[in-house]
PDB file of C-alpha atoms in Angstrom:
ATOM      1  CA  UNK M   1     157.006  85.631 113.975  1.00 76.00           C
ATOM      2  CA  UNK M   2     155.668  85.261 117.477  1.00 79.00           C
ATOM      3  CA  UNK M   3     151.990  84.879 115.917  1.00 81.00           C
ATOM      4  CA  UNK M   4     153.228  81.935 113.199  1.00 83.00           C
ATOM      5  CA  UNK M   5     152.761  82.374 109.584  1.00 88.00           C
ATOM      6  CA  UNK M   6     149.903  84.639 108.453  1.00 90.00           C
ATOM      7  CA  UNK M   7     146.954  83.367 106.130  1.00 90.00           C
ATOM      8  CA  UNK M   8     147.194  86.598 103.780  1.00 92.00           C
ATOM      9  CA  UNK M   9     149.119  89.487 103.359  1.00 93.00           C
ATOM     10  CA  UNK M  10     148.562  92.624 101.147  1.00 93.00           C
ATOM     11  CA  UNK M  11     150.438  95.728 100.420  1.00 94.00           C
ATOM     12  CA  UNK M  12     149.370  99.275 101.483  1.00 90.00           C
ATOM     13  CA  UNK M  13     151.243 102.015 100.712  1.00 91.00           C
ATOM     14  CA  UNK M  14     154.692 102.357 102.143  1.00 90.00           C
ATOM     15  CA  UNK M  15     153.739  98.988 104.595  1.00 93.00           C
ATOM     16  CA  UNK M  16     152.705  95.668 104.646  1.00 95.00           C
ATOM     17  CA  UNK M  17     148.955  94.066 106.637  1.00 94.00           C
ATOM     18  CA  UNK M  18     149.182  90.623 107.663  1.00 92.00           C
ATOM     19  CA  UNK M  19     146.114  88.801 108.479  1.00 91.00           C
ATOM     20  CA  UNK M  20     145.692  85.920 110.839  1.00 89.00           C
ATOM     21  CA  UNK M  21     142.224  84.280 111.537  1.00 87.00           C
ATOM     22  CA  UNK M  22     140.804  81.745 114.012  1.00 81.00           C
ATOM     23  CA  UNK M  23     138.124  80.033 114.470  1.00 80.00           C
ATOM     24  CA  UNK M  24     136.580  78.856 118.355  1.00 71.00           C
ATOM     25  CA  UNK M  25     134.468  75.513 118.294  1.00 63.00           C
ATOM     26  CA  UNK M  26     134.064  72.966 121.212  1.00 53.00           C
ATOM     27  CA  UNK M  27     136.921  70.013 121.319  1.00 49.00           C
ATOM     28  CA  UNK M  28     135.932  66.895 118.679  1.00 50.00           C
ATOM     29  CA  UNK M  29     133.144  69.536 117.772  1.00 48.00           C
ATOM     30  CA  UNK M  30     131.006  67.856 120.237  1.00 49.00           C
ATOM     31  CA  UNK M  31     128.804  70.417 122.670  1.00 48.00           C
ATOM     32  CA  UNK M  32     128.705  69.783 126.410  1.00 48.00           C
ATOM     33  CA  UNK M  33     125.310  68.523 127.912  1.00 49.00           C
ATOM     34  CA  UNK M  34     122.802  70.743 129.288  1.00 46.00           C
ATOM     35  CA  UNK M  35     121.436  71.103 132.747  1.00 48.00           C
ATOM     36  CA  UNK M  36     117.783  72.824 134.043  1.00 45.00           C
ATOM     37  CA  UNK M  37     118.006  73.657 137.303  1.00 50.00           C
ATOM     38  CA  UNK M  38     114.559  74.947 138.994  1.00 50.00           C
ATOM     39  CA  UNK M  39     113.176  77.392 138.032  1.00 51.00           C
ATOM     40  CA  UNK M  40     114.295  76.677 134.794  1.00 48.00           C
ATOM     41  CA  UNK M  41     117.801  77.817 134.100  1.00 49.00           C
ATOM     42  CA  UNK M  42     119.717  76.567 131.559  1.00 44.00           C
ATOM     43  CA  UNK M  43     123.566  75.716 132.630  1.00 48.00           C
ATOM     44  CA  UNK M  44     126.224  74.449 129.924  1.00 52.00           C
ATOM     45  CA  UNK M  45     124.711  73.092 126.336  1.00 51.00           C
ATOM     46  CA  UNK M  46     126.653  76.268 123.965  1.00 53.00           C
ATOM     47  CA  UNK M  47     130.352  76.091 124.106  1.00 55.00           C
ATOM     48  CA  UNK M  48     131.948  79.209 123.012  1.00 58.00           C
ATOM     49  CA  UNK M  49     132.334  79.789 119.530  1.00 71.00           C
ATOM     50  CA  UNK M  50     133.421  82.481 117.449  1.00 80.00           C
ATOM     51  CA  UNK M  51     135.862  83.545 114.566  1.00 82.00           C
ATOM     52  CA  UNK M  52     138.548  86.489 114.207  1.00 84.00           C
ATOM     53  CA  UNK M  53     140.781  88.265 111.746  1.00 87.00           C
ATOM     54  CA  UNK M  54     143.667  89.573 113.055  1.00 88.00           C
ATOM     55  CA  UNK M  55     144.938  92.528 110.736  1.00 90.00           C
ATOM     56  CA  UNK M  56     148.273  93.892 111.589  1.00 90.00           C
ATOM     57  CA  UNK M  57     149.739  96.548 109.675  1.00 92.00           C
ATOM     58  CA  UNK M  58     153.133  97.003 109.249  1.00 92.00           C
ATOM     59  CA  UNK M  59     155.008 100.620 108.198  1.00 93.00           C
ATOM     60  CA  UNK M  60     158.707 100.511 108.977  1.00 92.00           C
ATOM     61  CA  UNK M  61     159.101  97.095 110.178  1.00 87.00           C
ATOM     62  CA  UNK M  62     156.635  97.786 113.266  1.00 88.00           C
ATOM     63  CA  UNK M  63     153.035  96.859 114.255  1.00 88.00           C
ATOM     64  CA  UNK M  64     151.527 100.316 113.472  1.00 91.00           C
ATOM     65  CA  UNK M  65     147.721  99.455 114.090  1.00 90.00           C
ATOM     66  CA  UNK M  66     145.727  96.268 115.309  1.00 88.00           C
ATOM     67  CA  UNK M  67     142.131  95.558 113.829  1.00 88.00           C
ATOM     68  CA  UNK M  68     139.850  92.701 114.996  1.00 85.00           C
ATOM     69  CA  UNK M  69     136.744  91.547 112.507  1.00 83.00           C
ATOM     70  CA  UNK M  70     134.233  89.295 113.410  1.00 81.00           C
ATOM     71  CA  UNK M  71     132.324  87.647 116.335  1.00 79.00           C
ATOM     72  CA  UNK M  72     134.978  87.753 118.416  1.00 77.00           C
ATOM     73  CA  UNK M  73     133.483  88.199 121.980  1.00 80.00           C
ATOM     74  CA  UNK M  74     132.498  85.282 124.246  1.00 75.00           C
ATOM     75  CA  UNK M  75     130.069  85.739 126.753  1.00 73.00           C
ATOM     76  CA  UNK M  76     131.267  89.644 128.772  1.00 76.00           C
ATOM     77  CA  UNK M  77     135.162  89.095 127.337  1.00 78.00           C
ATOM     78  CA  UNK M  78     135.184  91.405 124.013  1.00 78.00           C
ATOM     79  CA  UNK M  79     137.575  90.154 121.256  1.00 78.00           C
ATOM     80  CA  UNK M  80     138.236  86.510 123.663  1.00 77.00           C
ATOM     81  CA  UNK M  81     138.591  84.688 120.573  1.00 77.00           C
ATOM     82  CA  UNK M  82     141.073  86.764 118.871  1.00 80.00           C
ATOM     83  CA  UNK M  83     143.198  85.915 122.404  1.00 78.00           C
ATOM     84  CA  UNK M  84     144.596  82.554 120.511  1.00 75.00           C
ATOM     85  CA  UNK M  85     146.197  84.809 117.908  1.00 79.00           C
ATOM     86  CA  UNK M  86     148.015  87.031 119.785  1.00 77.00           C
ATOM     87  CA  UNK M  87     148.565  85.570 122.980  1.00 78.00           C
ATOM     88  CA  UNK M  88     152.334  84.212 122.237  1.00 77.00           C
ATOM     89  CA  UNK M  89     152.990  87.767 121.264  1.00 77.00           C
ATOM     90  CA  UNK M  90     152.259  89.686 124.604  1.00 76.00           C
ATOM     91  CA  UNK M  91     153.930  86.755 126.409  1.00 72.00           C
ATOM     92  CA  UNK M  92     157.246  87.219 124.103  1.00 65.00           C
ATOM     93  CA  UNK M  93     157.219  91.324 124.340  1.00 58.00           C
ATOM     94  CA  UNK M  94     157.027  90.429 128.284  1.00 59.00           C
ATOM     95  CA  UNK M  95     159.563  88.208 128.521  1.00 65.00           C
ATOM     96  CA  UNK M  96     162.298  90.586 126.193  1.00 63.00           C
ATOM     97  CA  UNK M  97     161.587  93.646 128.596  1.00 61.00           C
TER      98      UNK M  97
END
């Protein structure tokens, strides 16, 4: 529940995979301006973007297994975008400890 409703589910075996998905693009689509700065780097102009499945399978009423799919990495921070998906999740198991 914590992640919302899922865009697909399928059946496999004795459990259930749900599958969530997001998709990173700048605000109003619009990418920030870029800056050269002697001797010629580059600084802003790509905002991050990237897409992610989620896939979380289910046996027994519990997350068994997590699986990210995708280009889900922005910039050194593997599987950032997949963050928005789950994010309400580890803040909810947190809070019920």
């Amino acid at each position: 529940m914590c992640a919302g409703l899922p865009t697909g589910t399928a059946k496999d075996g004795p459990g259930e995979i749900w599958m969530y998905e997001h998709a990173a693009s700048p605000p109003g689509g619009v990418a920030p301006p870029t800056f050269t700065i002697p001797p010629g780097l580059n600084v802003g102009g790509q905002p991050p973007t990237g897409y992610c499945r989620v896939q979380l399978r289910f046996v027994g009423g519990k997350v068994a297994q997590v699986q990210y799919a995708g280009a889900t990495d922005i910039a050194n921070a593997q599987d950032a975008i997949c963050g928005q998906i789950v994010r309400t999740c580890l803040g909810y198991k947190q809070a019920s400890r």
